[in-house]
C-alpha cells in the first residue's frame, strides 16, 4: 500500500507559494482568524487567488496534470499534538502538500490500518470534516515525514499530525479533483 512520497518539484514552486502567503494581508488575516478558532486549523482558500498569484505553482500543476478541487491552509498552533488518528474526507483521497512556515521539527505520522478499524465521521464546521479512526488494538506506525519539501500523500491511510514547537506551523494543501485523472506518475510506491 502506498502512504506518501517526496515530490520532485523545483523549490522555486514552494517559494512562489510562500511569497504569496508572506505578501498577502488577506492570507495573513485568514491565518490569524484560524488561530483564534474560526476554522479549527483547516482553512479552505480561494483557488483562483493562488492560480492568479502563484505562476510557478500554476505551471507546475499544468505540467503534471494536477487538477485541484480545492486548496487549504493547515494552521497548527504551538504545541499542537492531537492524539486522534484520522483519514481525510475528499473524494480523490490524495493531497499534495507544501511547507509554508515553521514546518521543520513537526511530523505527520502514518499508521498501518488495523483489521478492526472503525470510522466515526466528525464535522467541526467551516468545511472541516474528517473520519476519526478507532481500534481496540495498538496502533503501529508505518512511517512519518517532516514537511520540509513538497509531498504527495494518501489521505485514506490513518494518520495524525504533531507540532511540538513554540511557533505556528502552516502548510498548503492541494486536494485533487475526483472527476479528473489522478497524477499517478507522481506516486512512488514505498
Short mmCIF file of N, CA and C in Angstrom, two decimals:
data_model
loop_
_atom_site.label_atom_id
_atom_site.label_comp_id
_atom_site.label_asym_id
_atom_site.label_seq_id
_atom_site.Cartn_x
_atom_site.Cartn_y
_atom_site.Cartn_z
N UNK A 1 0.84 -1.18 0.00
CA UNK A 1 0.00 0.00 0.00
C UNK A 1 0.89 1.25 0.00
N UNK A 2 0.50 2.23 -0.76
CA UNK A 2 1.23 3.49 -0.83
C UNK A 2 0.72 4.45 0.24
N UNK A 3 1.65 5.10 0.95
CA UNK A 3 1.32 6.04 2.02
C UNK A 3 1.63 7.48 1.63
N UNK A 4 2.88 7.76 1.26
CA UNK A 4 3.30 9.11 0.87
C UNK A 4 4.67 9.03 0.21
N UNK A 5 5.04 10.08 -0.50
CA UNK A 5 6.40 10.20 -1.00
C UNK A 5 6.73 11.66 -1.30
N UNK A 6 8.04 11.95 -1.28
CA UNK A 6 8.51 13.28 -1.65
C UNK A 6 8.23 13.51 -3.13
N UNK A 7 8.05 14.77 -3.50
CA UNK A 7 7.85 15.13 -4.90
C UNK A 7 9.13 15.70 -5.49
N UNK A 8 9.38 15.36 -6.73
CA UNK A 8 10.45 16.00 -7.47
C UNK A 8 9.88 17.31 -8.01
N UNK A 9 10.07 18.36 -7.24
CA UNK A 9 9.46 19.65 -7.54
C UNK A 9 10.49 20.74 -7.28
N UNK A 10 10.71 21.59 -8.25
CA UNK A 10 11.66 22.68 -8.10
C UNK A 10 11.29 23.50 -6.86
N UNK A 11 12.27 23.79 -6.02
CA UNK A 11 11.99 24.53 -4.78
C UNK A 11 11.44 25.93 -5.04
N UNK A 12 11.61 26.43 -6.27
CA UNK A 12 11.05 27.75 -6.59
C UNK A 12 9.52 27.73 -6.55
N UNK A 13 8.90 26.57 -6.78
CA UNK A 13 7.44 26.45 -6.69
C UNK A 13 7.00 26.68 -5.24
N UNK A 14 7.70 26.06 -4.30
CA UNK A 14 7.40 26.27 -2.88
C UNK A 14 7.62 27.74 -2.51
N UNK A 15 8.71 28.33 -2.99
CA UNK A 15 8.99 29.74 -2.70
C UNK A 15 7.90 30.65 -3.28
N UNK A 16 7.34 30.27 -4.41
CA UNK A 16 6.25 31.03 -5.03
C UNK A 16 5.04 31.09 -4.10
N UNK A 17 4.67 29.95 -3.53
CA UNK A 17 3.53 29.89 -2.60
C UNK A 17 3.86 30.65 -1.31
N UNK A 18 5.06 30.46 -0.79
CA UNK A 18 5.47 31.15 0.43
C UNK A 18 5.49 32.67 0.22
N UNK A 19 5.96 33.11 -0.94
CA UNK A 19 5.97 34.54 -1.25
C UNK A 19 4.56 35.10 -1.23
N UNK A 20 3.64 34.40 -1.86
CA UNK A 20 2.25 34.86 -1.88
C UNK A 20 1.70 34.96 -0.46
N UNK A 21 1.96 33.95 0.35
CA UNK A 21 1.50 33.99 1.74
C UNK A 21 2.10 35.18 2.49
N UNK A 22 3.42 35.36 2.36
CA UNK A 22 4.12 36.41 3.11
C UNK A 22 3.78 37.82 2.66
N UNK A 23 3.26 37.99 1.45
CA UNK A 23 2.95 39.33 0.95
C UNK A 23 1.45 39.63 0.91
N UNK A 24 0.62 38.66 1.26
CA UNK A 24 -0.82 38.85 1.20
C UNK A 24 -1.40 39.15 2.58
N UNK A 25 -1.91 40.35 2.76
CA UNK A 25 -2.55 40.69 4.02
C UNK A 25 -3.80 39.84 4.24
N UNK A 26 -4.51 39.52 3.16
CA UNK A 26 -5.70 38.68 3.28
C UNK A 26 -5.36 37.29 3.82
N UNK A 27 -4.28 36.69 3.30
CA UNK A 27 -3.88 35.37 3.78
C UNK A 27 -3.40 35.44 5.23
N UNK A 28 -2.67 36.49 5.57
CA UNK A 28 -2.20 36.67 6.95
C UNK A 28 -3.40 36.80 7.90
N UNK A 29 -4.40 37.57 7.49
CA UNK A 29 -5.59 37.76 8.30
C UNK A 29 -6.35 36.44 8.48
N UNK A 30 -6.44 35.67 7.42
CA UNK A 30 -7.13 34.38 7.47
C UNK A 30 -6.44 33.45 8.47
N UNK A 31 -5.12 33.42 8.48
CA UNK A 31 -4.39 32.59 9.43
C UNK A 31 -4.64 33.07 10.86
N UNK A 32 -4.67 34.37 11.09
CA UNK A 32 -4.96 34.90 12.42
C UNK A 32 -6.36 34.48 12.88
N UNK A 33 -7.32 34.49 11.96
CA UNK A 33 -8.68 34.04 12.30
C UNK A 33 -8.69 32.55 12.64
N UNK A 34 -7.89 31.77 11.92
CA UNK A 34 -7.81 30.33 12.21
C UNK A 34 -7.24 30.10 13.60
N UNK A 35 -6.21 30.84 13.94
CA UNK A 35 -5.60 30.69 15.27
C UNK A 35 -6.55 31.13 16.38
N UNK A 36 -7.46 32.01 16.04
CA UNK A 36 -8.46 32.45 17.03
C UNK A 36 -9.62 31.46 17.13
N UNK A 37 -9.59 30.39 16.33
CA UNK A 37 -10.60 29.35 16.43
C UNK A 37 -11.68 29.39 15.37
N UNK A 38 -11.55 30.26 14.38
CA UNK A 38 -12.60 30.39 13.37
C UNK A 38 -12.68 29.20 12.42
N UNK A 39 -11.59 28.46 12.24
CA UNK A 39 -11.59 27.40 11.23
C UNK A 39 -11.16 26.04 11.74
N UNK A 40 -10.82 25.88 12.99
CA UNK A 40 -10.35 24.60 13.51
C UNK A 40 -9.14 24.07 12.74
N UNK A 41 -8.20 24.90 12.42
CA UNK A 41 -6.92 24.62 11.76
C UNK A 41 -7.01 24.36 10.26
N UNK A 42 -8.16 24.03 9.76
CA UNK A 42 -8.34 23.66 8.35
C UNK A 42 -9.02 24.85 7.66
N UNK A 43 -8.28 25.56 6.80
CA UNK A 43 -8.79 26.79 6.20
C UNK A 43 -8.88 26.63 4.69
N UNK A 44 -10.08 26.56 4.18
CA UNK A 44 -10.28 26.46 2.74
C UNK A 44 -9.99 27.82 2.11
N UNK A 45 -9.14 27.83 1.08
CA UNK A 45 -8.68 29.07 0.47
C UNK A 45 -9.29 29.24 -0.93
N UNK A 46 -9.14 30.45 -1.44
CA UNK A 46 -9.61 30.77 -2.79
C UNK A 46 -8.64 30.20 -3.82
N UNK A 47 -9.05 29.17 -4.52
CA UNK A 47 -8.20 28.53 -5.52
C UNK A 47 -7.76 29.53 -6.59
N UNK A 48 -8.68 30.35 -7.08
CA UNK A 48 -8.34 31.30 -8.14
C UNK A 48 -7.28 32.29 -7.67
N UNK A 49 -7.31 32.67 -6.40
CA UNK A 49 -6.29 33.56 -5.85
C UNK A 49 -4.90 32.96 -5.99
N UNK A 50 -4.77 31.66 -5.72
CA UNK A 50 -3.46 31.01 -5.86
C UNK A 50 -3.07 30.87 -7.32
N UNK A 51 -4.02 30.56 -8.17
CA UNK A 51 -3.72 30.45 -9.60
C UNK A 51 -3.25 31.80 -10.14
N UNK A 52 -3.92 32.87 -9.72
CA UNK A 52 -3.58 34.22 -10.20
C UNK A 52 -2.27 34.74 -9.62
N UNK A 53 -1.91 34.33 -8.41
CA UNK A 53 -0.76 34.90 -7.72
C UNK A 53 0.46 34.00 -7.60
N UNK A 54 0.35 32.77 -8.04
CA UNK A 54 1.46 31.82 -7.96
C UNK A 54 1.73 31.21 -9.33
N UNK A 55 2.36 31.96 -10.23
CA UNK A 55 2.54 31.46 -11.60
C UNK A 55 3.39 30.19 -11.68
N UNK A 56 4.40 30.05 -10.82
CA UNK A 56 5.22 28.84 -10.87
C UNK A 56 4.43 27.62 -10.41
N UNK A 57 3.60 27.80 -9.40
CA UNK A 57 2.72 26.71 -8.95
C UNK A 57 1.75 26.33 -10.07
N UNK A 58 1.17 27.32 -10.71
CA UNK A 58 0.21 27.06 -11.79
C UNK A 58 0.86 26.30 -12.93
N UNK A 59 2.07 26.70 -13.32
CA UNK A 59 2.78 25.98 -14.39
C UNK A 59 3.11 24.56 -13.98
N UNK A 60 3.55 24.38 -12.71
CA UNK A 60 3.87 23.04 -12.23
C UNK A 60 2.63 22.14 -12.26
N UNK A 61 1.48 22.67 -11.84
CA UNK A 61 0.24 21.88 -11.85
C UNK A 61 -0.12 21.49 -13.29
N UNK A 62 -0.02 22.42 -14.21
CA UNK A 62 -0.35 22.11 -15.61
C UNK A 62 0.59 21.05 -16.18
N UNK A 63 1.90 21.21 -15.94
CA UNK A 63 2.88 20.24 -16.45
C UNK A 63 2.65 18.84 -15.89
N UNK A 64 2.14 18.76 -14.68
CA UNK A 64 1.99 17.47 -14.01
C UNK A 64 0.55 16.96 -13.96
N UNK A 65 -0.34 17.60 -14.70
CA UNK A 65 -1.74 17.20 -14.75
C UNK A 65 -2.35 17.12 -13.35
N UNK A 66 -2.08 18.15 -12.54
CA UNK A 66 -2.65 18.27 -11.20
C UNK A 66 -3.86 19.18 -11.31
N UNK A 67 -5.05 18.61 -11.05
CA UNK A 67 -6.30 19.36 -11.15
C UNK A 67 -6.91 19.50 -9.76
N UNK A 68 -6.80 20.69 -9.17
CA UNK A 68 -7.32 20.87 -7.82
C UNK A 68 -8.84 20.94 -7.77
N UNK A 69 -9.42 20.32 -6.76
CA UNK A 69 -10.83 20.53 -6.45
C UNK A 69 -10.93 21.74 -5.54
N UNK A 70 -9.97 21.84 -4.60
CA UNK A 70 -9.87 22.99 -3.71
C UNK A 70 -8.49 23.00 -3.07
N UNK A 71 -8.14 24.11 -2.43
CA UNK A 71 -6.87 24.23 -1.74
C UNK A 71 -7.14 24.69 -0.31
N UNK A 72 -6.23 24.31 0.60
CA UNK A 72 -6.40 24.68 2.01
C UNK A 72 -5.06 25.10 2.62
N UNK A 73 -5.15 25.85 3.70
CA UNK A 73 -4.05 26.02 4.63
C UNK A 73 -4.37 25.14 5.82
N UNK A 74 -3.36 24.46 6.32
CA UNK A 74 -3.48 23.75 7.58
C UNK A 74 -2.68 24.56 8.59
N UNK A 75 -3.35 25.14 9.57
CA UNK A 75 -2.73 26.05 10.54
C UNK A 75 -2.70 25.35 11.89
N UNK A 76 -1.50 25.18 12.42
CA UNK A 76 -1.34 24.47 13.69
C UNK A 76 -0.76 25.41 14.74
N UNK A 77 -1.43 25.48 15.87
CA UNK A 77 -0.96 26.28 17.00
C UNK A 77 0.31 25.67 17.58
N UNK A 78 1.08 26.47 18.32
CA UNK A 78 2.24 25.90 19.01
C UNK A 78 1.82 24.77 19.95
N UNK A 79 2.67 23.77 20.06
CA UNK A 79 2.48 22.61 20.94
C UNK A 79 1.15 21.89 20.65
N UNK A 80 0.81 21.81 19.38
CA UNK A 80 -0.41 21.12 18.94
C UNK A 80 -0.06 19.64 18.78
N UNK A 81 -0.72 18.78 19.54
CA UNK A 81 -0.44 17.35 19.48
C UNK A 81 -1.73 16.56 19.62
N UNK A 82 -2.64 16.72 18.65
CA UNK A 82 -3.88 15.96 18.75
C UNK A 82 -3.59 14.47 18.61
N UNK A 83 -4.14 13.69 19.50
CA UNK A 83 -3.82 12.26 19.52
C UNK A 83 -4.74 11.43 18.62
N UNK A 84 -5.68 12.07 17.95
CA UNK A 84 -6.60 11.27 17.13
C UNK A 84 -5.96 10.89 15.80
N UNK A 85 -6.16 9.63 15.46
CA UNK A 85 -5.78 9.15 14.13
C UNK A 85 -7.00 9.34 13.25
N UNK A 86 -6.77 9.76 12.01
CA UNK A 86 -7.90 10.07 11.15
C UNK A 86 -7.56 9.82 9.69
N UNK A 87 -8.59 9.81 8.87
CA UNK A 87 -8.44 9.88 7.42
C UNK A 87 -9.20 11.11 6.97
N UNK A 88 -8.75 11.68 5.87
CA UNK A 88 -9.38 12.89 5.37
C UNK A 88 -10.57 12.55 4.50
N UNK A 89 -11.49 13.52 4.41
CA UNK A 89 -12.66 13.34 3.56
C UNK A 89 -12.47 14.19 2.32
N UNK A 90 -12.05 13.57 1.29
CA UNK A 90 -12.06 14.16 -0.04
C UNK A 90 -12.13 13.00 -1.01
N UNK A 91 -12.90 13.17 -2.03
CA UNK A 91 -13.22 12.03 -2.90
C UNK A 91 -12.02 11.44 -3.60
N UNK A 92 -11.03 12.24 -3.95
CA UNK A 92 -9.87 11.72 -4.67
C UNK A 92 -8.96 10.92 -3.73
N UNK A 93 -8.92 11.30 -2.44
CA UNK A 93 -8.13 10.56 -1.47
C UNK A 93 -6.64 10.81 -1.54
N UNK A 94 -6.24 11.85 -2.26
CA UNK A 94 -4.83 12.17 -2.43
C UNK A 94 -4.66 13.68 -2.25
N UNK A 95 -3.60 14.07 -1.54
CA UNK A 95 -3.30 15.50 -1.44
C UNK A 95 -1.84 15.75 -1.74
N UNK A 96 -1.57 16.97 -2.18
CA UNK A 96 -0.21 17.43 -2.43
C UNK A 96 0.02 18.58 -1.47
N UNK A 97 1.08 18.47 -0.66
CA UNK A 97 1.31 19.41 0.43
C UNK A 97 2.65 20.13 0.29
N UNK A 98 2.64 21.42 0.61
CA UNK A 98 3.82 22.27 0.54
C UNK A 98 4.03 22.95 1.90
N UNK A 99 5.30 23.08 2.34
CA UNK A 99 5.57 23.82 3.57
C UNK A 99 5.43 25.32 3.34
N UNK A 100 4.81 26.00 4.28
CA UNK A 100 4.69 27.46 4.20
C UNK A 100 5.53 28.11 5.30
N UNK A 101 5.32 27.72 6.55
CA UNK A 101 6.06 28.34 7.65
C UNK A 101 6.22 27.37 8.81
N UNK A 102 7.42 27.30 9.37
CA UNK A 102 7.73 26.57 10.61
C UNK A 102 7.37 25.09 10.56
N UNK A 103 7.65 24.44 9.45
CA UNK A 103 7.32 23.02 9.32
C UNK A 103 8.44 22.10 9.81
N UNK A 104 9.67 22.59 9.85
CA UNK A 104 10.78 21.79 10.34
C UNK A 104 10.54 21.42 11.80
N UNK A 105 10.69 20.16 12.14
CA UNK A 105 10.50 19.71 13.51
C UNK A 105 9.08 19.29 13.83
N UNK A 106 8.19 19.36 12.84
CA UNK A 106 6.82 18.87 13.01
C UNK A 106 6.68 17.58 12.22
N UNK A 107 5.69 16.77 12.54
CA UNK A 107 5.58 15.46 11.89
C UNK A 107 4.15 15.13 11.49
N UNK A 108 4.04 14.42 10.38
CA UNK A 108 2.81 13.73 10.01
C UNK A 108 3.16 12.25 10.11
N UNK A 109 2.40 11.53 10.93
CA UNK A 109 2.69 10.13 11.24
C UNK A 109 1.61 9.25 10.63
N UNK A 110 2.03 8.23 9.89
CA UNK A 110 1.11 7.29 9.24
C UNK A 110 1.13 5.96 9.97
N UNK A 111 -0.05 5.31 10.02
CA UNK A 111 -0.21 4.06 10.74
C UNK A 111 -0.74 2.97 9.81
N UNK A 112 -0.37 1.73 10.14
CA UNK A 112 -0.95 0.58 9.45
C UNK A 112 -2.43 0.53 9.81
N UNK A 113 -3.27 0.15 8.86
CA UNK A 113 -4.71 0.01 9.14
C UNK A 113 -4.94 -1.26 9.95
N UNK A 114 -5.52 -1.14 11.13
CA UNK A 114 -5.84 -2.35 11.89
C UNK A 114 -7.05 -3.06 11.27
N UNK A 115 -7.16 -4.36 11.48
CA UNK A 115 -8.26 -5.10 10.87
C UNK A 115 -9.61 -4.83 11.54
N UNK A 116 -9.60 -4.22 12.72
CA UNK A 116 -10.86 -3.89 13.38
C UNK A 116 -11.18 -2.38 13.30
N UNK A 117 -10.65 -1.71 12.31
CA UNK A 117 -10.81 -0.26 12.16
C UNK A 117 -12.28 0.14 12.12
N UNK A 118 -12.62 1.09 12.96
CA UNK A 118 -13.96 1.68 12.97
C UNK A 118 -13.80 3.17 12.66
N UNK A 119 -14.77 3.70 11.91
CA UNK A 119 -14.71 5.10 11.47
C UNK A 119 -15.89 5.87 12.04
N UNK A 120 -15.61 7.02 12.62
CA UNK A 120 -16.65 7.96 13.05
C UNK A 120 -16.47 9.26 12.31
N UNK A 121 -17.51 9.72 11.65
CA UNK A 121 -17.47 11.00 10.94
C UNK A 121 -17.50 12.14 11.95
N UNK A 122 -16.57 13.10 11.79
CA UNK A 122 -16.50 14.28 12.66
C UNK A 122 -16.61 15.51 11.78
N UNK A 123 -17.56 16.39 12.10
CA UNK A 123 -17.74 17.64 11.35
C UNK A 123 -17.53 18.80 12.31
N UNK A 124 -16.40 19.49 12.15
CA UNK A 124 -16.07 20.62 13.01
C UNK A 124 -16.64 21.94 12.47
N UNK A 125 -17.29 21.90 11.31
CA UNK A 125 -17.83 23.11 10.70
C UNK A 125 -16.81 23.78 9.80
N UNK A 126 -17.25 24.79 9.08
CA UNK A 126 -16.39 25.55 8.16
C UNK A 126 -15.66 24.66 7.16
N UNK A 127 -16.29 23.57 6.74
CA UNK A 127 -15.70 22.69 5.73
C UNK A 127 -14.69 21.70 6.28
N UNK A 128 -14.48 21.64 7.58
CA UNK A 128 -13.50 20.71 8.16
C UNK A 128 -14.22 19.46 8.65
N UNK A 129 -14.18 18.43 7.81
CA UNK A 129 -14.80 17.15 8.10
C UNK A 129 -13.72 16.08 7.95
N UNK A 130 -13.69 15.13 8.86
CA UNK A 130 -12.72 14.04 8.75
C UNK A 130 -13.31 12.77 9.37
N UNK A 131 -12.63 11.65 9.11
CA UNK A 131 -13.01 10.37 9.70
C UNK A 131 -12.10 10.07 10.87
N UNK A 132 -12.65 10.00 12.06
CA UNK A 132 -11.90 9.61 13.25
C UNK A 132 -11.73 8.09 13.20
N UNK A 133 -10.50 7.61 13.29
CA UNK A 133 -10.20 6.17 13.19
C UNK A 133 -10.01 5.58 14.59
N UNK A 134 -10.75 4.52 14.86
CA UNK A 134 -10.72 3.90 16.17
C UNK A 134 -10.40 2.41 16.05
N UNK A 135 -9.71 1.90 17.05
CA UNK A 135 -9.39 0.47 17.10
C UNK A 135 -9.26 0.06 18.56
N UNK A 136 -9.50 -1.21 18.82
CA UNK A 136 -9.27 -1.76 20.15
C UNK A 136 -7.81 -2.22 20.28
N UNK A 137 -7.12 -2.28 19.17
CA UNK A 137 -5.74 -2.77 19.15
C UNK A 137 -4.76 -1.61 19.28
N UNK A 138 -3.51 -1.95 19.42
CA UNK A 138 -2.45 -0.95 19.49
C UNK A 138 -2.14 -0.45 18.07
N UNK A 139 -1.99 0.85 17.93
CA UNK A 139 -1.61 1.42 16.63
C UNK A 139 -0.13 1.14 16.36
N UNK A 140 0.18 0.80 15.10
CA UNK A 140 1.56 0.56 14.69
C UNK A 140 1.94 1.57 13.62
N UNK A 141 2.98 2.34 13.93
CA UNK A 141 3.44 3.36 12.99
C UNK A 141 4.04 2.71 11.75
N UNK A 142 3.67 3.26 10.61
CA UNK A 142 4.27 2.83 9.34
C UNK A 142 5.44 3.72 8.99
N UNK A 143 5.22 5.04 8.99
CA UNK A 143 6.25 5.99 8.60
C UNK A 143 5.82 7.39 9.02
N UNK A 144 6.72 8.34 8.83
CA UNK A 144 6.41 9.74 9.14
C UNK A 144 7.27 10.64 8.26
N UNK A 145 6.83 11.87 8.14
CA UNK A 145 7.64 12.86 7.44
C UNK A 145 7.55 14.21 8.14
N UNK A 146 8.60 15.00 7.94
CA UNK A 146 8.59 16.42 8.28
C UNK A 146 8.39 17.15 6.95
N UNK A 147 7.47 18.05 6.89
CA UNK A 147 7.15 18.73 5.64
C UNK A 147 8.19 19.81 5.35
N UNK A 148 9.37 19.37 4.93
CA UNK A 148 10.45 20.31 4.60
C UNK A 148 10.56 20.53 3.10
N UNK A 149 9.81 19.74 2.34
CA UNK A 149 9.69 19.93 0.89
C UNK A 149 8.38 19.28 0.47
N UNK A 150 7.91 19.52 -0.75
CA UNK A 150 6.59 19.02 -1.15
C UNK A 150 6.48 17.50 -1.12
N UNK A 151 5.27 17.05 -0.75
CA UNK A 151 4.97 15.63 -0.73
C UNK A 151 3.60 15.39 -1.38
N UNK A 152 3.38 14.14 -1.74
CA UNK A 152 2.05 13.68 -2.15
C UNK A 152 1.70 12.56 -1.18
N UNK A 153 0.45 12.55 -0.71
CA UNK A 153 0.09 11.56 0.31
C UNK A 153 -1.27 10.94 0.07
N UNK A 154 -1.43 9.76 0.62
CA UNK A 154 -2.68 9.02 0.58
C UNK A 154 -3.49 9.42 1.81
N UNK A 155 -4.57 10.17 1.60
CA UNK A 155 -5.40 10.65 2.70
C UNK A 155 -6.28 9.57 3.31
N UNK A 156 -6.32 8.40 2.69
CA UNK A 156 -7.19 7.32 3.16
C UNK A 156 -6.50 6.39 4.15
N UNK A 157 -5.25 6.67 4.45
CA UNK A 157 -4.49 5.91 5.44
C UNK A 157 -4.57 6.65 6.77
N UNK A 158 -4.82 5.94 7.88
CA UNK A 158 -4.86 6.62 9.18
C UNK A 158 -3.54 7.38 9.45
N UNK A 159 -3.68 8.62 9.86
CA UNK A 159 -2.52 9.44 10.14
C UNK A 159 -2.88 10.49 11.20
N UNK A 160 -1.85 11.13 11.72
CA UNK A 160 -2.05 12.23 12.66
C UNK A 160 -0.88 13.18 12.51
N UNK A 161 -1.03 14.35 13.10
CA UNK A 161 -0.07 15.41 12.97
C UNK A 161 0.36 15.87 14.36
N UNK A 162 1.60 16.30 14.47
CA UNK A 162 2.07 16.86 15.74
C UNK A 162 2.99 18.06 15.50
N UNK A 163 2.79 19.11 16.28
CA UNK A 163 3.64 20.30 16.24
C UNK A 163 4.15 20.56 17.66
N UNK A 164 5.32 20.04 18.02
CA UNK A 164 5.85 20.22 19.37
C UNK A 164 6.54 21.57 19.58
N UNK A 165 6.57 22.40 18.55
CA UNK A 165 7.35 23.64 18.60
C UNK A 165 6.59 24.80 19.24
N UNK A 166 7.31 25.88 19.51
CA UNK A 166 6.73 27.09 20.09
C UNK A 166 6.12 28.01 19.04
N UNK A 167 6.18 27.63 17.77
CA UNK A 167 5.73 28.50 16.70
C UNK A 167 4.51 27.92 15.96
N UNK A 168 3.78 28.80 15.30
CA UNK A 168 2.65 28.40 14.47
C UNK A 168 3.21 27.73 13.22
N UNK A 169 2.64 26.61 12.86
CA UNK A 169 3.07 25.86 11.67
C UNK A 169 1.98 25.96 10.61
N UNK A 170 2.38 26.29 9.37
CA UNK A 170 1.41 26.46 8.28
C UNK A 170 1.87 25.65 7.07
N UNK A 171 0.94 24.88 6.52
CA UNK A 171 1.21 24.17 5.27
C UNK A 171 0.09 24.48 4.29
N UNK A 172 0.38 24.25 3.02
CA UNK A 172 -0.56 24.48 1.93
C UNK A 172 -0.85 23.13 1.30
N UNK A 173 -2.12 22.84 1.06
CA UNK A 173 -2.51 21.53 0.54
C UNK A 173 -3.43 21.68 -0.67
N UNK A 174 -3.12 20.92 -1.70
CA UNK A 174 -3.98 20.84 -2.88
C UNK A 174 -4.77 19.54 -2.76
N UNK A 175 -6.09 19.65 -2.76
CA UNK A 175 -6.95 18.47 -2.76
C UNK A 175 -7.44 18.27 -4.19
N UNK A 176 -7.28 17.07 -4.70
CA UNK A 176 -7.45 16.81 -6.13
C UNK A 176 -8.90 16.59 -6.54
N UNK A 177 -9.17 16.98 -7.78
CA UNK A 177 -10.50 16.84 -8.38
C UNK A 177 -10.75 15.37 -8.69
N UNK A 178 -11.77 14.76 -8.08
CA UNK A 178 -12.02 13.33 -8.29
C UNK A 178 -12.58 13.01 -9.67
N UNK A 179 -13.02 14.02 -10.41
CA UNK A 179 -13.56 13.78 -11.75
C UNK A 179 -12.46 13.75 -12.81
N UNK A 180 -11.24 14.10 -12.43
CA UNK A 180 -10.11 14.10 -13.35
C UNK A 180 -9.18 12.94 -13.02
N UNK A 181 -8.36 12.57 -13.99
CA UNK A 181 -7.39 11.51 -13.76
C UNK A 181 -6.36 11.98 -12.73
N UNK A 182 -6.06 11.12 -11.77
CA UNK A 182 -5.07 11.47 -10.75
C UNK A 182 -3.66 11.45 -11.34
N UNK A 183 -2.77 12.29 -10.84
CA UNK A 183 -1.39 12.32 -11.35
C UNK A 183 -0.56 11.17 -10.76
N UNK A 184 -0.90 9.96 -11.17
CA UNK A 184 -0.25 8.77 -10.61
C UNK A 184 1.25 8.71 -10.93
N UNK A 185 1.68 9.46 -11.94
CA UNK A 185 3.12 9.49 -12.26
C UNK A 185 3.93 10.13 -11.13
N UNK A 186 3.27 10.87 -10.22
CA UNK A 186 3.94 11.49 -9.08
C UNK A 186 4.09 10.53 -7.90
N UNK A 187 3.36 9.42 -7.94
CA UNK A 187 3.33 8.47 -6.82
C UNK A 187 4.45 7.43 -7.00
N UNK A 188 5.20 7.25 -5.92
CA UNK A 188 6.27 6.24 -5.89
C UNK A 188 5.91 5.26 -4.79
N UNK A 189 5.74 4.02 -5.11
CA UNK A 189 5.38 3.01 -4.10
C UNK A 189 6.48 2.89 -3.06
N UNK A 190 6.06 2.84 -1.76
CA UNK A 190 7.03 2.67 -0.68
C UNK A 190 7.35 1.19 -0.52
#
